[in-house]
Coordinates of C-alpha atoms and ligand atoms in Angstrom, one line a residue:
X17 CA 74.8 31.8 12.0
X18 CA 74.8 35.4 12.1
X19 CA 76.1 37.2 9.0
X20 CA 79.1 38.3 11.0
X21 CA 80.1 34.7 11.9
X22 CA 79.5 33.6 8.2
X23 CA 81.9 36.2 7.0
X24 CA 84.4 35.3 9.7
X25 CA 83.9 31.8 9.0
X26 CA 84.6 32.3 5.4
X27 CA 87.7 34.4 6.1
X28 CA 86.1 37.4 4.6
X29 CA 86.0 39.2 8.0
X30 CA 89.9 39.0 7.6
X31 CA 89.7 40.6 4.3
X32 CA 88.1 43.8 5.5
X33 CA 84.3 42.9 4.9
X34 CA 82.1 44.8 7.1
X35 CA 80.9 42.5 9.9
X36 CA 78.5 44.5 11.6
X37 CA 77.3 48.1 12.3
X38 CA 78.9 51.0 10.0
X39 CA 78.6 49.6 6.5
X40 CA 76.3 46.9 7.1
X41 CA 73.9 49.8 8.4
X42 CA 73.9 51.0 5.0
X43 CA 71.9 48.0 3.9
X44 CA 68.8 48.8 2.1
X45 CA 67.8 45.4 1.3
X46 CA 66.6 44.1 4.8
X47 CA 62.9 43.3 4.6
X48 CA 60.8 45.5 6.9
X49 CA 58.6 42.3 7.9
X50 CA 61.1 39.8 8.8
X51 CA 59.0 36.5 8.0
X52 CA 61.3 34.2 10.0
X53 CA 60.3 35.9 13.1
X54 CA 56.5 35.4 12.6
X55 CA 54.2 32.5 12.8
X56 CA 55.8 29.1 12.9
X57 CA 58.8 30.5 11.7
X58 CA 59.4 32.0 15.1
X59 CA 62.0 30.1 17.4
X60 CA 60.9 28.2 20.4
X61 CA 62.2 29.2 23.8
X62 CA 63.2 26.1 25.4
X63 CA 64.7 22.7 24.9
X64 CA 62.2 20.1 26.2
X65 CA 61.8 16.3 26.9
X66 CA 58.5 14.9 26.8
X67 CA 57.0 11.3 27.5
X68 CA 53.6 9.9 27.7
X69 CA 52.6 11.5 24.4
X70 CA 49.0 11.4 23.4
X71 CA 48.5 9.4 20.2
X72 CA 45.6 9.8 17.8
X73 CA 45.3 6.8 15.6
X74 CA 47.6 3.9 15.5
X75 CA 51.5 3.9 15.1
X76 CA 52.5 1.1 13.0
X77 CA 54.3 -1.4 15.4
X78 CA 56.7 -2.4 12.7
X79 CA 58.2 1.4 12.9
X80 CA 60.9 1.3 15.6
X81 CA 63.4 4.0 15.4
X82 CA 64.5 7.6 15.5
X83 CA 62.9 10.3 13.3
X84 CA 64.8 13.6 13.7
X85 CA 64.7 16.9 11.9
X86 CA 67.0 19.9 11.8
X87 CA 66.1 23.6 11.5
X88 CA 66.9 26.9 12.6
X89 CA 66.2 28.4 15.9
X90 CA 67.9 31.5 17.0
X91 CA 68.7 31.3 20.7
X92 CA 68.6 35.1 21.0
X93 CA 65.3 35.2 19.3
X94 CA 66.6 37.2 16.4
X95 CA 68.7 36.3 13.3
X96 CA 69.5 38.1 10.2
X97 CA 68.5 35.6 7.7
X98 CA 65.9 33.1 7.5
X99 CA 68.7 30.6 7.3
X100 CA 70.8 32.3 10.0
X101 CA 69.6 30.8 13.3
X102 CA 71.2 28.2 15.6
X103 CA 70.6 24.6 14.8
X104 CA 67.9 22.8 16.5
X105 CA 66.8 19.3 16.2
X106 CA 63.4 18.0 17.0
X107 CA 63.2 14.1 17.4
X108 CA 60.6 11.6 18.0
X109 CA 61.6 8.0 19.2
X110 CA 59.2 5.3 18.1
X111 CA 59.0 1.8 19.8
X112 CA 56.7 -1.0 18.9
X113 CA 53.8 1.0 18.2
X114 CA 54.2 4.0 20.7
X115 CA 56.1 7.3 20.8
X116 CA 58.6 6.9 23.6
X117 CA 59.7 10.6 23.7
X118 CA 60.0 13.8 21.8
X119 CA 63.0 16.2 22.5
X120 CA 64.3 19.3 20.9
X121 CA 67.9 20.0 21.3
X122 CA 70.2 22.8 20.0
X123 CA 73.4 21.7 18.1
X124 CA 75.9 22.6 20.6
X125 CA 78.4 24.5 18.4
X126 CA 80.8 27.6 19.1
X127 CA 78.3 29.6 17.1
X128 CA 75.4 28.5 19.5
X129 CA 77.7 29.1 22.6
X130 CA 78.5 32.5 21.2
X131 CA 82.2 31.6 21.3
X132 CA 82.5 31.9 17.5
X133 CA 83.6 35.4 15.8
X134 CA 86.6 37.4 15.7
X135 CA 88.8 37.9 12.8
X136 CA 91.1 35.2 11.6
X137 CA 91.4 32.2 9.4
X138 CA 88.2 30.1 8.4
X139 CA 87.2 27.7 11.3
X140 CA 85.1 25.0 10.0
X141 CA 83.9 24.3 13.7
X142 CA 82.0 27.6 13.6
X143 CA 78.9 26.5 12.1
X144 CA 75.3 26.4 13.2
X145 CA 74.7 22.7 11.7
X146 CA 71.2 23.7 11.2
X147 CA 70.1 22.2 7.7
X148 CA 69.9 18.4 7.8
X149 CA 70.8 15.1 9.4
X150 CA 72.6 12.1 8.2
X151 CA 73.0 8.6 9.4
X152 CA 76.2 7.0 8.0
X153 CA 79.1 4.8 9.1
X154 CA 77.2 4.3 12.5
X155 CA 77.1 7.8 13.3
X156 CA 74.4 10.3 13.2
X157 CA 75.4 13.7 12.0
X158 CA 74.0 17.2 12.1
X159 CA 74.9 19.2 8.7
X160 CA 75.0 22.7 8.2
X161 CA 76.5 23.3 4.5
X162 CA 79.0 25.6 5.9
X163 CA 81.5 24.0 8.2
X164 CA 82.2 20.6 9.7
X165 CA 79.4 18.1 10.5
X166 CA 78.6 17.7 14.2
X167 CA 78.3 14.1 15.5
X168 CA 75.0 13.6 17.6
X169 CA 74.1 11.1 20.2
X170 CA 70.8 9.4 18.8
X171 CA 69.9 8.3 22.3
X172 CA 69.3 12.0 23.7
X173 CA 70.2 14.2 20.7
X174 CA 73.1 15.6 22.8
X175 CA 75.9 16.9 20.6
X176 CA 79.3 14.9 20.6
X177 CA 81.4 17.4 18.7
X178 CA 82.7 18.4 15.2
X179 CA 83.9 15.6 12.9
X180 CA 86.1 16.0 9.7
X181 CA 86.7 12.4 8.6
X182 CA 90.2 12.1 10.1
X183 CA 91.3 15.3 8.8
X184 CA 90.2 14.5 5.3
X185 CA 87.3 16.8 5.0
X186 CA 89.1 20.1 3.7
X187 CA 86.2 22.6 5.0
X188 CA 82.5 22.8 4.2
X189 CA 80.1 19.6 4.0
X190 CA 77.0 19.9 2.1
X191 CA 73.8 19.2 3.9
X192 CA 72.7 17.1 1.0
X193 CA 74.9 14.1 0.7
X194 CA 73.6 10.8 -1.1
X195 CA 74.2 7.2 0.0
X196 CA 74.1 4.6 -2.6
X197 CA 71.5 2.1 -1.1
X198 CA 73.4 -1.1 -2.6
X199 CA 77.0 -0.2 -1.5
X200 CA 76.4 2.2 1.5
X201 CA 79.0 4.5 -0.2
X202 CA 78.5 8.2 0.8
X203 CA 79.0 10.8 -2.0
X204 CA 78.9 14.4 -1.2
X205 CA 80.8 17.8 -1.8
X206 CA 81.7 21.1 -0.1
X207 CA 81.6 24.4 -1.7
X208 CA 83.1 27.8 -0.6
X209 CA 83.4 31.3 -1.7
X210 CA 87.0 31.2 -2.3
X211 CA 89.0 28.7 -4.5
X212 CA 88.5 25.8 -4.6
X213 CA 84.9 26.7 -5.1
X214 CA 83.8 23.2 -5.0
X215 CA 85.6 19.8 -3.7
X216 CA 84.0 16.3 -4.3
X217 CA 84.3 13.6 -1.7
X218 CA 83.6 9.8 -1.5
X219 CA 83.5 7.8 1.4
X220 CA 83.1 4.1 2.1
X221 CA 80.0 2.7 3.9
X222 CA 82.1 2.7 7.2
X223 CA 82.8 6.4 6.5
X224 CA 86.5 6.1 5.4
X225 CA 87.5 8.8 3.0
X226 CA 88.2 7.3 -0.5
X227 CA 88.4 10.5 -2.8
X228 CA 89.0 14.1 -2.2
X229 CA 88.7 16.1 -5.6
X230 CA 88.7 19.7 -6.1
X231 CA 86.4 20.5 -9.1
X232 CA 87.0 23.4 -11.5
X233 CA 84.0 26.0 -11.4
X234 CA 83.0 29.1 -13.2
X235 CA 82.8 31.0 -10.0
X236 CA 81.4 30.9 -6.5
X237 CA 78.2 29.5 -6.8
X238 CA 75.7 28.8 -4.1
X239 CA 75.5 24.9 -4.3
X240 CA 72.9 23.4 -2.1
X241 CA 72.4 19.8 -3.4
X242 CA 73.8 17.7 -6.0
X243 CA 72.6 14.4 -8.0
X244 CA 74.2 11.0 -8.0
X245 CA 73.3 8.1 -10.2
X246 CA 74.7 4.5 -10.7
X247 CA 77.5 5.8 -12.8
X248 CA 77.7 9.6 -12.4
X249 CA 77.7 12.6 -10.1
X250 CA 76.2 15.9 -11.2
X251 CA 77.3 19.2 -9.9
X252 CA 75.3 22.4 -10.1
X253 CA 76.8 25.7 -11.4
X254 CA 74.1 28.1 -11.3
X255 CA 73.2 31.7 -11.2
X256 CA 72.9 32.5 -7.3
X257 CA 76.4 33.7 -6.5
X258 CA 78.6 35.1 -3.8
X259 CA 78.5 38.8 -4.1
X260 CA 81.0 41.2 -2.7
X261 CA 78.5 44.0 -3.0
X262 CA 76.1 42.1 -0.8
X263 CA 78.8 41.1 1.5
X264 CA 79.7 44.6 2.1
X265 CA 76.4 46.4 1.7
X266 CA 73.8 44.0 2.0
X267 CA 71.8 42.1 4.9
X268 CA 71.5 38.4 5.4
X269 CA 73.6 36.2 3.1
X270 CA 76.2 37.6 0.7
X271 CA 74.7 35.6 -2.2
X272 CA 72.5 37.0 -5.0
X273 CA 71.1 36.1 -8.5
X274 CA 73.6 36.9 -11.3
X275 CA 72.1 37.3 -14.8
X276 CA 75.7 37.3 -16.3
X277 CA 76.6 34.0 -14.7
X278 CA 76.4 30.5 -16.6
X279 CA 73.7 28.0 -15.6
X280 CA 74.9 24.4 -15.9
X281 CA 75.3 20.8 -14.7
X282 CA 78.7 19.1 -14.6
X283 CA 78.5 15.5 -15.0
X284 CA 81.3 13.4 -13.8
X285 CA 81.9 9.5 -13.4
X286 CA 81.4 8.8 -9.8
X287 CA 85.1 7.9 -9.5
X288 CA 86.4 10.2 -12.0
X289 CA 88.4 13.4 -11.7
X290 CA 88.1 17.2 -12.4
X291 CA 89.3 16.7 -16.2
X292 CA 86.3 14.3 -16.6
X293 CA 83.7 16.6 -16.0
X294 CA 81.4 17.2 -19.0
X295 CA 79.3 20.5 -18.6
X296 CA 75.9 20.9 -20.1
X297 CA 74.4 24.3 -20.5
X298 CA 70.8 24.6 -19.4
X299 CA 68.2 27.3 -19.5
X300 CA 68.5 30.0 -16.6
X301 CA 67.3 28.7 -13.3
X302 CA 68.2 28.0 -9.6
X303 CA 67.9 24.8 -7.8
X304 CA 67.8 24.0 -4.0
X305 CA 66.8 20.5 -4.0
X306 CA 67.1 17.3 -6.3
X307 CA 64.3 14.7 -6.0
X308 CA 66.2 11.8 -7.5
X309 CA 68.6 11.0 -10.3
X310 CA 69.4 8.1 -12.6
X311 CA 71.0 6.7 -15.6
X312 CA 68.6 6.1 -18.8
X313 CA 70.6 4.7 -21.6
X314 CA 72.9 7.4 -22.7
X315 CA 71.3 10.0 -20.7
X316 CA 71.7 11.2 -17.1
X317 CA 68.2 12.1 -15.6
X318 CA 67.9 14.7 -12.9
X319 CA 64.5 15.5 -11.3
X320 CA 64.4 18.7 -9.5
X321 CA 62.7 21.7 -7.8
X322 CA 63.4 24.3 -10.3
X323 CA 63.0 28.0 -9.7
X324 CA 63.1 30.6 -12.7
X325 CA 64.8 33.1 -10.5
X326 CA 65.7 33.2 -6.8
X327 CA 67.2 36.1 -4.7
X328 CA 67.2 38.6 -7.5
X329 CA 67.0 41.6 -5.1
X330 CA 68.8 40.1 -2.0
X331 CA 69.0 36.8 -0.1
X332 CA 65.9 37.7 1.4
X333 CA 63.9 37.4 -1.7
X334 CA 61.9 34.2 -1.6
X335 CA 59.2 35.3 -3.9
X336 CA 59.3 32.6 -6.5
X337 CA 57.7 29.2 -7.1
X338 CA 59.7 25.9 -7.7
X339 CA 58.1 23.3 -10.0
X340 CA 59.1 19.7 -10.3
X341 CA 61.2 19.5 -13.5
X342 CA 63.3 16.7 -15.4
X343 CA 66.5 17.4 -16.9
X344 CA 68.2 15.0 -19.4
X345 CA 71.7 15.3 -20.2
X346 CA 72.8 13.0 -23.2
X347 CA 76.3 12.1 -22.5
X348 CA 76.9 11.0 -26.3
X349 CA 75.4 14.1 -28.0
X350 CA 76.4 16.6 -25.3
X351 CA 72.8 17.9 -25.3
X352 CA 70.7 18.9 -22.5
X353 CA 67.0 19.1 -22.2
X354 CA 64.3 20.1 -19.6
X355 CA 60.6 19.6 -19.2
X356 CA 58.1 20.5 -16.3
X357 CA 56.7 17.5 -14.8
X358 CA 53.2 17.0 -13.2
X359 CA 52.0 18.9 -10.3
X360 CA 51.9 22.7 -8.9
X361 CA 54.6 24.6 -6.8
X362 CA 56.4 22.4 -4.6
X363 CA 59.6 22.2 -2.3
X364 CA 61.2 19.5 -0.1
X365 CA 61.1 16.9 -2.6
X366 CA 62.0 13.4 -1.3
X367 CA 61.8 9.6 -2.3
X368 CA 62.1 6.3 -0.8
X369 CA 65.8 6.5 -0.2
X370 CA 66.4 2.9 -1.3
X371 CA 65.8 4.3 -4.9
X372 CA 68.5 7.0 -4.3
X373 CA 70.7 6.8 -7.6
X374 CA 68.2 4.6 -9.5
X375 CA 65.3 4.6 -11.6
X376 CA 62.0 5.3 -9.7
X377 CA 58.6 6.1 -9.7
X378 CA 57.2 7.7 -6.7
X379 CA 58.2 11.1 -5.2
X380 CA 56.8 13.2 -2.3
X381 CA 57.1 17.0 -1.5
X382 CA 55.5 19.7 0.3
X383 CA 52.8 21.1 -1.9
X384 CA 53.0 24.9 -1.9
X385 CA 49.9 27.1 -2.3
X386 CA 49.3 27.7 -6.1
X387 CA 48.6 31.4 -5.8
X388 CA 50.7 32.6 -3.0
X389 CA 53.8 31.1 -1.6
X390 CA 55.6 34.0 -0.4
X391 CA 56.8 33.2 3.2
X392 CA 55.6 36.3 4.8
X393 CA 52.1 35.5 3.5
X394 CA 52.0 32.0 4.6
X395 CA 49.6 32.6 7.4
X396 CA 47.1 33.0 4.5
X397 CA 48.2 30.4 2.2
X398 CA 47.4 26.6 2.3
X399 CA 50.1 24.0 2.1
X400 CA 50.1 20.2 1.9
X401 CA 51.8 17.1 0.9
X402 CA 52.0 15.8 -2.6
X403 CA 52.8 12.4 -3.9
X404 CA 54.0 12.2 -7.6
X405 CA 54.1 9.1 -10.0
X406 CA 56.7 10.1 -12.4
X407 CA 55.9 7.5 -14.6
X408 CA 51.9 8.3 -15.3
X409 CA 52.0 11.8 -14.0
X410 CA 49.3 11.0 -11.4
X411 CA 49.1 13.1 -8.2
X412 CA 47.9 12.3 -4.9
X413 CA 47.5 15.2 -2.5
X414 CA 46.7 15.8 1.3
X415 CA 45.5 19.5 1.5
X416 CA 44.5 19.9 5.2
X417 CA 43.3 23.3 4.9
X418 CA 44.7 26.8 6.0
X419 CA 45.3 25.9 9.7
X420 CA 47.7 22.8 9.3
X421 CA 51.3 23.3 8.0
X422 CA 53.3 20.3 7.1
X423 CA 57.0 20.0 6.7
X424 CA 59.4 17.9 4.7
X425 CA 57.7 14.4 3.7
X426 CA 60.1 11.6 5.2
X427 CA 59.6 7.9 3.7
X428 CA 59.8 5.3 6.3
X429 CA 60.0 1.9 4.7
X430 CA 57.7 -0.7 5.9
X431 CA 59.7 -3.9 7.4
X432 CA 57.9 -6.2 4.8
X433 CA 58.5 -3.5 2.2
X434 CA 58.8 -4.8 -1.4
X435 CA 57.1 -2.1 -3.4
X436 CA 58.8 1.3 -3.7
X437 CA 55.8 3.0 -2.0
X438 CA 55.0 0.2 0.5
X439 CA 55.7 2.3 3.8
X440 CA 54.9 5.4 5.5
X441 CA 55.2 9.4 5.1
X442 CA 56.1 11.1 8.3
X443 CA 56.4 14.8 9.1
X444 CA 55.7 17.4 11.7
X445 CA 52.6 19.3 11.2
X446 CA 51.9 22.6 12.7
X447 CA 48.4 23.7 13.9
X448 CA 47.8 27.5 13.7
X449 CA 44.8 27.3 15.7
X450 CA 46.2 25.4 18.9
X451 CA 49.9 26.8 18.0
X452 CA 51.2 23.2 18.6
X453 CA 52.7 20.5 16.3
X454 CA 51.9 16.8 15.8
X455 CA 54.3 14.2 14.5
X456 CA 52.2 12.7 11.7
X457 CA 52.3 9.2 9.9
X458 CA 50.5 8.6 6.5
X459 CA 50.3 5.5 4.4
X460 CA 52.5 6.3 1.6
X461 CA 50.1 4.6 -0.8
X462 CA 47.1 6.8 0.5
X463 CA 48.6 10.2 1.3
X464 CA 45.3 11.9 0.6
X465 CA 43.6 9.9 3.2
X466 CA 45.3 11.8 5.8
X467 CA 47.5 10.7 9.1
X468 CA 47.0 7.2 10.3
X469 CA 48.6 8.4 13.4
X470 CA 49.1 11.7 15.1
X471 CA 51.7 12.0 17.9
X472 CA 50.3 15.2 19.6
X473 CA 53.0 17.5 21.1
X474 CA 52.1 20.2 23.5
X475 CA 54.8 22.4 22.0
X476 CA 55.3 24.0 18.7
X477 CA 57.9 22.5 16.1
X478 CA 59.0 25.5 14.1
X479 CA 59.2 25.5 10.4
X480 CA 62.7 23.7 9.6
X481 CA 64.4 21.9 6.9
X482 CA 65.6 18.4 6.7
X483 CA 65.2 15.2 8.7
X484 CA 66.3 11.5 8.7
X485 CA 64.6 8.4 9.8
X486 CA 66.9 5.8 11.5
X487 CA 65.4 2.5 12.1
X488 CA 66.6 0.4 14.9
X489 CA 67.5 -2.2 12.3
X490 CA 70.4 -0.2 10.9
X491 CA 71.3 2.0 14.3
X492 CA 74.8 0.8 15.4
Ligands
FE2_508 FE1 68.0 21.7 1.6

């Protein structure tokens, strides 16, 4: 999404915020080198459908279904922020030990079709839907954080259209909803830069909306993710905030670090209301992603990728490391604590989703280079995949060297799965030498051994965000 479309979507265009040219031209925070237009951050030019894919190693025959991952891919080749391109999905269909196809498809929205824009009221259809995917209530959806989700056909990744839960979704939907694995209930939120700043939603396993609850916040926080336990939901009210100054004078997204803002978690019973939210002040930080969360006695535990700071100068400012950290909120005493867990810099935390909302032992993430994780320096840094045992503190890492760049690790359960880590980790891995990507499958119990199967793609899958694995056994 272009900044102009974002401002128009939020209604800020109608309020007179500069949408392009003049005032935006005064910006002094635009980076000289746009890292998102270099290396594997660059968009690909074409949508392709590939069959007869070469496989190195063996795809476990028990894995049948669709892996699909979302990300930005500007159709013009240029976007005003790393997060600002059009949504593009990259999918691989697995069937009985073979890779039936790979295809990449844009999420077909008015923004992609260049029909968005103009001044006026917020239009939740005008989104890029570029951040993640969800399978719930028998529907595959592309999610973009701003705007409505878009329904996607899992057979060919074509876009069916926007979806608003029979009119019950008031506006934005987060790209990080959670499903309770026992009940199938979907818990999520939407945030906005104007009041209500946050709205909580709960839908049953079929997708029928059960609760719509505006939540009182301290101000317009950027809220990328949230936490869910068996009893509670946890909202983040942190220090990256909507900024009028950035909206008028800056480039990129109109959000920025605000030292004067509070930093806190709001804990609410899952079926509670705004009046039930208990707020816990925590040390200054920002969190994009939560690995998992659960109840432990009187405590609510949240494990997350914690940044000391983010976007201090502007929304282009990614020069910070996140570390896996455990927050504990005591519901009896009202006290909160935080400790850094094992492992070095990281992002894209994930778990076996059967453990969502519950006590767990194993997490996974992208391992970020210890010395140098500034994105524009990614060409000289080493990344990998990391498995965490959050009980013992043990780490198992796959560090493939400078040439290979893996994305978000996705846990694929083994069909005979009983143990939490009995299954596979899958992700796209980019090879800088060949400038092509592979869909790689690892045994989750032996991540450091490297992939057991590599589906070679003769194309590049750009750096992206979040995916979903939809096994045939759950596909409607
Ligand atoms: Fe995310």
